Amino acid sequence: MQINIAILPGDYIGPEVMAVALPVLETVLRRGGHSLKYSTHAVGGAGIDAAGKALPDATLEACQQADAILFGSVGGPKWEKLPPHEQPERAALLPLRKHFRLFANIRPGFLPKALLDASPIRSERIPEGIDMVCIRELTGGLYFGQPKRTTVLPDGDSEAVDTMIYRKSEIERITDVAIATARARRRRLLSVDKANVLETSVLWRKTVTERVAATAPDITLAHMYVDNAAMQLVRAPASVDVLLTENMFGDILSDEMAVICGSLGMLSSASLGDVKNSHGLPFGLYEPAGGTAPDIAGKNLANPCAQILSAALMLRHSFGLHAEADAIDVAVKKTIADGIRTADIAFGAIAVSSSEMGAAVLARL
Ligand code: NAD
């Protein structure tokens, strides 16, 4: 199989962890008899520096020619004084999501037994670690609904409006992603909403219920209000298999999930849409859950696992290469279990550098 991807390393630790992940990707593909074709392009702050905008035309063009995007992370202090709409994250990621209609964000929340110390949750509450997936609707809801504005009222007071809006079809397509994810796992789906207060949530709950009943009788579905879900994630995270929710709730709950799973440096994510690539599989953008970590950039300290695991997600979803993706996941788990850790997950033990961590994963691959 020809794997044709656009690589967008981004800023600060982005290029560092990308440089560590790439040999892992190349190795697993070579071993499977596949060929990797990629080109590397500036995005985020690097795009602003090189071409005057966070998503240069040449970068977008290269993404359109590719079957998937492997993304690092963007932003940082160097560009913080720019107007909000020109800042790297907003001006690169949001247009990419919009352009490729990436409506589904898949974030695995994974804490292996060997890393229990990394979680703020007491180990006896999660003796087997954590293994869940958050499916977040990414292009609807409160963040995009119109009207969205701030007005000064005749009496001199100010009023701001955001609009939360969902169509049934938007809920159905994200439910289908969650069903497919649950089918590949423990077949348990938890849909999170606020149906006791919000109209959009009433439609959400009804649509998810009907969709699962009609197309996925093999899936066990439960519903939970978002405030309760925020508590249950801390109280009993191991009980969750696949968590499905709308855009804003997913933004918040997926970060809560990240923190209970230890370091941001371990967590990958996939954003998928209805655009198919040349293999007839979903075009996707794959990136670490964390940001550019300017505090540790340039020191070879960053944990490269999130970037490596993002490459595995890409092989799984955009290329259907499950054995290769599994091999990467297993190599990362073995590395951690063998006690090889970057500083963010070392907890007093001797920490290895980013490149040493990458070499250890490669050796176990
Ligand atoms: P951050 O995720 O970059 O860092 C938060 C903390 O986690 C820091 O202490 C950092 O050192 C640590 N961390 C993150 N990734 C790590 C890794 N791989 N290994 C070890 N430690 C890691 O969040 P922030 O500091 O709030 O944001 C920094 C910049 O990143 C900002 O400009 C923000 O806008 C941007 N950002 C970008 C994305 C993205 O590109 N998708 C996402 C979030 C934040």
CSV table of C-alpha atoms and ligand atoms in Angstrom, one decimal, residues 13 17 71-77 80 89 93 263-265 287-296 301-304 344, ligand 1:
chain,number,residue,atom,x,y,z
A,13,ILE,CA,8.1,20.7,20.6
A,17,VAL,CA,8.4,14.9,18.6
A,71,PHE,CA,0.1,17.1,12.7
A,72,GLY,CA,2.4,18.2,15.5
A,73,SER,CA,1.0,21.1,17.5
A,74,VAL,CA,1.0,24.9,17.0
A,75,GLY,CA,1.3,28.2,18.9
A,76,GLY,CA,3.3,29.6,21.7
A,77,PRO,CA,4.6,32.9,23.2
A,80,GLU,CA,0.7,35.5,21.4
A,89,GLU,CA,-4.2,27.5,16.7
A,93,LEU,CA,-6.6,24.1,13.1
A,263,SER,CA,0.6,13.2,31.1
A,264,LEU,CA,-0.6,15.0,28.0
A,265,GLY,CA,2.5,13.6,26.4
A,287,GLU,CA,-2.2,15.0,16.4
A,288,PRO,CA,-1.1,14.8,20.0
A,289,ALA,CA,-3.8,16.0,22.5
A,290,GLY,CA,-1.3,18.4,24.1
A,291,GLY,CA,0.0,21.7,22.9
A,292,THR,CA,3.5,22.9,22.0
A,293,ALA,CA,4.9,22.8,25.6
A,294,PRO,CA,7.2,25.9,25.2
A,295,ASP,CA,8.4,25.3,28.7
A,296,ILE,CA,10.4,22.2,27.7
A,301,LEU,CA,12.7,16.4,26.9
A,302,ALA,CA,9.2,16.1,25.4
A,303,ASN,CA,7.4,12.8,25.6
A,304,PRO,CA,7.1,11.6,21.9
A,344,ASP,CA,6.8,14.0,32.5
B,1,NAD,P1,0.6,22.4,26.6
B,1,NAD,O1,-0.2,21.2,26.3
B,1,NAD,O2,1.6,22.8,25.5
B,1,NAD,O3,1.4,22.2,27.9
B,1,NAD,C1,0.8,21.9,29.2
B,1,NAD,C2,1.8,21.2,30.1
B,1,NAD,O4,1.9,19.8,29.6
B,1,NAD,C3,3.2,21.8,30.1
B,1,NAD,O5,3.7,21.7,31.3
B,1,NAD,C4,3.9,20.9,29.1
B,1,NAD,O6,5.3,20.9,29.3
B,1,NAD,C5,3.3,19.6,29.3
B,1,NAD,N1,3.3,18.8,28.0
B,1,NAD,C6,2.5,18.9,26.9
B,1,NAD,N2,2.9,18.0,26.0
B,1,NAD,C7,4.0,17.3,26.5
B,1,NAD,C8,4.8,16.3,26.0
B,1,NAD,N3,4.7,15.8,24.8
B,1,NAD,N4,5.8,15.8,26.9
B,1,NAD,C9,5.9,16.3,28.1
B,1,NAD,N5,5.2,17.3,28.6
B,1,NAD,C10,4.2,17.8,27.8
B,1,NAD,O7,-0.4,23.6,26.9
B,1,NAD,P2,-0.2,25.2,27.1
B,1,NAD,O8,1.2,25.4,27.8
B,1,NAD,O9,-1.4,25.7,27.6
B,1,NAD,O10,0.0,25.7,25.6
B,1,NAD,C11,1.2,26.0,24.9
B,1,NAD,C12,0.9,26.4,23.5
B,1,NAD,O11,0.3,25.3,22.8
B,1,NAD,C13,-0.1,27.5,23.4
B,1,NAD,O12,0.3,28.4,22.4
B,1,NAD,C14,-1.4,26.8,23.0
B,1,NAD,O13,-2.2,27.7,22.2
B,1,NAD,C15,-0.9,25.7,22.1
B,1,NAD,N6,-1.8,24.6,22.0
B,1,NAD,C16,-1.8,24.0,20.8
B,1,NAD,C17,-2.6,22.9,20.6
B,1,NAD,C18,-2.7,22.2,19.2
B,1,NAD,O14,-1.8,22.6,18.4
B,1,NAD,N7,-3.6,21.4,19.0
B,1,NAD,C19,-3.4,22.3,21.7
B,1,NAD,C20,-3.2,22.9,22.9
B,1,NAD,C21,-2.4,24.1,23.1
